[in-house]
Each structure stands twice: as structure tokens, then as C-alpha cells.
Coordinates of C-alpha atoms in Angstrom, one line a residue:
X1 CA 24.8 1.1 44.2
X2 CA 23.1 2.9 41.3
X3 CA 21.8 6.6 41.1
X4 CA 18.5 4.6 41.4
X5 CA 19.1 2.4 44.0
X6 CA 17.0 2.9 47.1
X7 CA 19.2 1.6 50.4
X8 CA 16.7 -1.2 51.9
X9 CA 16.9 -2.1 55.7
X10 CA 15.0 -5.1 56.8
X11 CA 14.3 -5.6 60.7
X12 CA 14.3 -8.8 62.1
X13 CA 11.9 -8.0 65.2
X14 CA 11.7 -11.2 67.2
X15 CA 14.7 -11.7 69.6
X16 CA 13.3 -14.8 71.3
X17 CA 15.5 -17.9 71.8
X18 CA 14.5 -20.2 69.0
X19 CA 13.1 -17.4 66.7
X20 CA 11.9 -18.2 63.4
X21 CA 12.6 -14.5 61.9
X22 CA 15.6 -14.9 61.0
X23 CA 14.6 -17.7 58.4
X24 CA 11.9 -15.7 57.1
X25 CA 14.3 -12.3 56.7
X26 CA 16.6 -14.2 54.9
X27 CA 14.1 -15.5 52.3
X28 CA 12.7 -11.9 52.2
X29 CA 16.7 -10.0 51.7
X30 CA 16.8 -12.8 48.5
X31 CA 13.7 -11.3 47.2
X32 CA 14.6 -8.1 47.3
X33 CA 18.1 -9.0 46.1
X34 CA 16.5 -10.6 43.0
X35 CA 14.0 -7.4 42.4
X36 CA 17.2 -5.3 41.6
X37 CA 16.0 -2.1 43.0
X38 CA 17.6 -2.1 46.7
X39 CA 20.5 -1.9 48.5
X40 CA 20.5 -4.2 51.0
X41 CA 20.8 -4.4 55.1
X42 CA 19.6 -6.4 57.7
X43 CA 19.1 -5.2 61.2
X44 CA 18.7 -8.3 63.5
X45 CA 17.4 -7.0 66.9
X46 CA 18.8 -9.8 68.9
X47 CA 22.5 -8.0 67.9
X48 CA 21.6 -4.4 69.1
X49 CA 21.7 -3.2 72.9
X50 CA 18.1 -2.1 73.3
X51 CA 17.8 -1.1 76.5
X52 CA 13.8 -0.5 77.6
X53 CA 14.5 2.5 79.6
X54 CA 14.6 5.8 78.1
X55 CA 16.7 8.9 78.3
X56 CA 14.4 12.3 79.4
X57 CA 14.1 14.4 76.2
X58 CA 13.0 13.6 73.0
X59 CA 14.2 11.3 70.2
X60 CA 13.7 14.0 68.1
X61 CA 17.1 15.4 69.4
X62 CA 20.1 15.1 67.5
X63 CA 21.5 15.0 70.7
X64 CA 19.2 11.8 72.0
X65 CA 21.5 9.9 74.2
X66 CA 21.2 6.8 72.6
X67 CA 23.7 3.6 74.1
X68 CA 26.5 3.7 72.5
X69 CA 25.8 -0.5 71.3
X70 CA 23.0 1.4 69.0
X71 CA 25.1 3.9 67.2
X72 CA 25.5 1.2 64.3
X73 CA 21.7 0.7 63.9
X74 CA 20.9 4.3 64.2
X75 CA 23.5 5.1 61.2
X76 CA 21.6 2.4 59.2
X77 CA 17.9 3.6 59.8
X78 CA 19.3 7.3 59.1
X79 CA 21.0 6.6 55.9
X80 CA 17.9 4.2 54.9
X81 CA 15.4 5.1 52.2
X82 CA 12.9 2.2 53.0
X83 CA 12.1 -0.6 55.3
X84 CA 10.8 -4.2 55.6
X85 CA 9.8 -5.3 59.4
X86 CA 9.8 -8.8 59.8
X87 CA 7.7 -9.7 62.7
X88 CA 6.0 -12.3 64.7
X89 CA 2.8 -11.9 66.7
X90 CA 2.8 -12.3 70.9
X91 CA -0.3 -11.7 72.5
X92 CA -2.5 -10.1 69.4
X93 CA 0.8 -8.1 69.2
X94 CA 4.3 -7.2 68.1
X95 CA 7.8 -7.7 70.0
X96 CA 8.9 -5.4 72.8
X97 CA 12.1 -5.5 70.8
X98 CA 10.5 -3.7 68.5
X99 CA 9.1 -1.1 70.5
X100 CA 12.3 -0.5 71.9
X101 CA 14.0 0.5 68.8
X102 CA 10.8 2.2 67.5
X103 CA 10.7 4.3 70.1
X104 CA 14.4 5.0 70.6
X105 CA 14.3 7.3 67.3
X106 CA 12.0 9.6 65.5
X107 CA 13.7 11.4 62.6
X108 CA 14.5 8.1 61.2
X109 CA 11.5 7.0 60.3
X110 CA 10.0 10.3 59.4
X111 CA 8.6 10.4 55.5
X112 CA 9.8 7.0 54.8
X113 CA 8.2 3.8 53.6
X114 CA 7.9 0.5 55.7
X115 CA 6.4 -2.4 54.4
X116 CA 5.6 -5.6 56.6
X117 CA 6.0 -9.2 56.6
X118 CA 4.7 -11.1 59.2
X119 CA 4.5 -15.2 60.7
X120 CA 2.2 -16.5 63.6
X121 CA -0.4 -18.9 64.0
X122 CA -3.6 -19.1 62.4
X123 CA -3.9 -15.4 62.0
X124 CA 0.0 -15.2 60.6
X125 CA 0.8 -12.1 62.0
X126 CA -1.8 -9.7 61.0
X127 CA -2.7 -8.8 64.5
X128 CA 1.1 -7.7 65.0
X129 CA 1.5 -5.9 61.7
X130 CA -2.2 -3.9 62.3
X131 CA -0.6 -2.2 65.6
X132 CA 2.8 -1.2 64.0
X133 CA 0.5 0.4 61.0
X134 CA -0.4 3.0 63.8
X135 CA 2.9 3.2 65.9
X136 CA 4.7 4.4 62.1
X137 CA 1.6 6.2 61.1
X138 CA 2.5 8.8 64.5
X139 CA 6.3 8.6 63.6
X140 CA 5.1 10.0 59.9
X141 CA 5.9 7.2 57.9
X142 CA 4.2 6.0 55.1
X143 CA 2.5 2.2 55.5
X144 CA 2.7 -0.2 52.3
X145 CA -0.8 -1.8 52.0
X146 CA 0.4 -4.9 50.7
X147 CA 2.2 -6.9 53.1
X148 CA 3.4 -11.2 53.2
X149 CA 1.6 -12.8 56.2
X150 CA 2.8 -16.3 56.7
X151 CA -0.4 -18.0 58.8
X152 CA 1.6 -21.4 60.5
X153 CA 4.5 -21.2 59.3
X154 CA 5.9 -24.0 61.2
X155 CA 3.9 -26.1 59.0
X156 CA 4.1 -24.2 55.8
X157 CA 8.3 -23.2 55.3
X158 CA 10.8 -25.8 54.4
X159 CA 14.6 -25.5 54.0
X160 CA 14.1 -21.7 54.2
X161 CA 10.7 -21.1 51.9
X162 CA 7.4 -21.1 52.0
X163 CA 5.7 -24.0 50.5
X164 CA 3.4 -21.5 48.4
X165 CA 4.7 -20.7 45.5
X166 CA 2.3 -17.4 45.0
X167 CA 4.3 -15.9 48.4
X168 CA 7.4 -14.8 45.5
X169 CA 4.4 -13.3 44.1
X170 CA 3.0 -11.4 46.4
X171 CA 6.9 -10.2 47.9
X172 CA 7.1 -8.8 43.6
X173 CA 4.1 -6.8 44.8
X174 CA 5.7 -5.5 48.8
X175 CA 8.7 -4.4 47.0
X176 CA 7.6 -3.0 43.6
X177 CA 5.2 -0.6 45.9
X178 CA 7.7 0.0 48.5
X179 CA 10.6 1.0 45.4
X180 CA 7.7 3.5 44.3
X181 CA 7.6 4.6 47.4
X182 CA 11.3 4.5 48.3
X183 CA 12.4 6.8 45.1
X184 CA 9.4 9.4 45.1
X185 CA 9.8 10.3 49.0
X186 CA 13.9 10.4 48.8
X187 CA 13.0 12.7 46.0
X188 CA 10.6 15.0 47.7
X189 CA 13.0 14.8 50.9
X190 CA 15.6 16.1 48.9
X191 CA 13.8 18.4 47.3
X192 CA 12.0 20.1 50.2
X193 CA 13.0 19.2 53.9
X194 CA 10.3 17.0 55.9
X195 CA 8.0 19.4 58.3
X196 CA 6.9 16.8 60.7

């Protein structure tokens, strides 16, 4: 990893039996391979024990006492400089998977940038990816305005893409904003520690 190199973890947030995130985190992790500028992880939720009940105290904590199955995940949002939730939409909403590991830190997320892609229906996601904009705007991270929404994607992906050739296009634009964002807050982190 180069001096410049920002350390990219992308969620996949669904953790339903026959998901479709997976799919659509893969094709995301090539783009950013391909853009040059990250390191990259992937967090699948449906490998992490995320347990819905919470310890008293706040996440806040260095001493949270987080299950000992999260430790791994925990490292890897700690040592990340940028994000890229992948996320379906239940309900007008977002996975309680989600919420869980959300709300199982703080620190982690705190003057960091997280970008969105999201899959659904006829509304691909947007519902979803409008609620997490407020859950990371209280844990003091900074929202990229241009997300990838994939409206039906069970009729619009094949082997692994999307059918739209403009999608590679508008994944340039998530991560070119997101590497801005990813080297000028790891600078300012360094520089002068976070007071949220």
C-alpha cells in the first residue's frame, strides 16, 4: 500500500438467505480495485456475530464489551480511512444487520467518509440509503452525495454486472469523491485529533 493509499472497507449489509449483495459488493471491490486509490476489504455481515442486544455503557468506550466474534470487524473499521455500504432496502428501510454493527461502535466511524450503493425494487434502494445518511450523520461521519442505486436489479445485473454501462461511470464518480474525502480527513485526523 502506497503513502497515498486510503484503506477502503466495503460492507455487505444484507445477511438474508439468498442475498443479492454479495454480487453487487463484488462488482463494487473491482471498481475500486481498478480506480487505484484504495486498499481494499470487505466486511460481509453474514460472517460477523452481531448480536442485537447491547452491553450498558457506551460504544464510545475503549473498553465497550464487544463479542469476542467481532473483534476482527472492529480492527478493520478502526484501521479504515473510508467506507462503501452496500445495502438493500426492507420496508422503506435498511438491514437490522446493519444497525447492529452501526450501533455496536462509535469512534469508528467518527470523521470518516461513507459512500452508498444500494439495490431494491423500483426505488433501488434510495429509501434505505436516505435513513443511513442520518444514522452516520449522528455518528459524525461525513455522507458522499453521489451514490450507485440499482432500481430492479433482478432484472438489470447479469453474470455479476449491471446491464448499464453508465453504472462504471457513475462508481468513477462514488470513489473519486470518496478518495478526496478519504485523504483530506486522514490528514486532518492526523493532524489535529477528532472533537466529536
Amino acid at each position: 500500500m502506497s503513502e497515498n493509499t486510503s484503506k477502503l472497507v466495503i460492507i455487505t449489509g444484507s445477511v438474508r438467505e439468498g442475498r443479492f449483495g454479495p454480487v453487487v459488493t463484488d462488482w463494487v471491490a473491482a471498481r475500486a480495485h481498478e480506480h487505484g486509490g484504495f486498499d481494499v476489504t470487505v466486511v460481509d455481515l453474514a460472517d460477523v456475530d452481531l448480536p442485537l442486544a447491547l452491553p450498558d455503557g457506551s460504544p464510545r468506550s475503549d473498553s465497550y464489551p464487544r463479542p469476542d466474534g467481532m473483534r476482527a470487524v472492529t480492527e478493520r473499521l478502526d484501521e479504515a480511512d473510508a467506507f462503501v455500504v452496500v445495502t438493500p432496502e426492507y420496508n422503506h428501510s435498511y438491514p437490522a444487520s446493519l444497525k447492529a454493527l452501526i450501533d455496536w461502535h462509535f469512534t469508528q466511524w467518527a470523521a470518516k467518509p461513507v459512500a452508498f450503493v444500494s439495490y431494491g425494487g423500483a426505488a433501488g434502494g434510495r429509501h434505505a440509503v436516505l435513513h443511513l445518511e442520518n444514522v452516520f450523520t449522528e455518528l459524525h461521519a461525513v455522507t458522499i452525495r453521489d451514490g450507485l442505486a440499482f432500481p430492479h436489479y433482478y432484472a438489470t445485473w447479469e453474470e455479476g454486472a449491471p446491464l448499464d454501462d453508465s453504472a462504471a461511470v457513475y462508481a468513477k464518480t462514488l470513489l473519486e469523491q470518496l478518495s478526496w474525502w478519504a485523504d483530506a480527513l486522514r490528514t486532518a485526523r492526523e493532524a489535529v485529533p477528532y472533537p466529536g
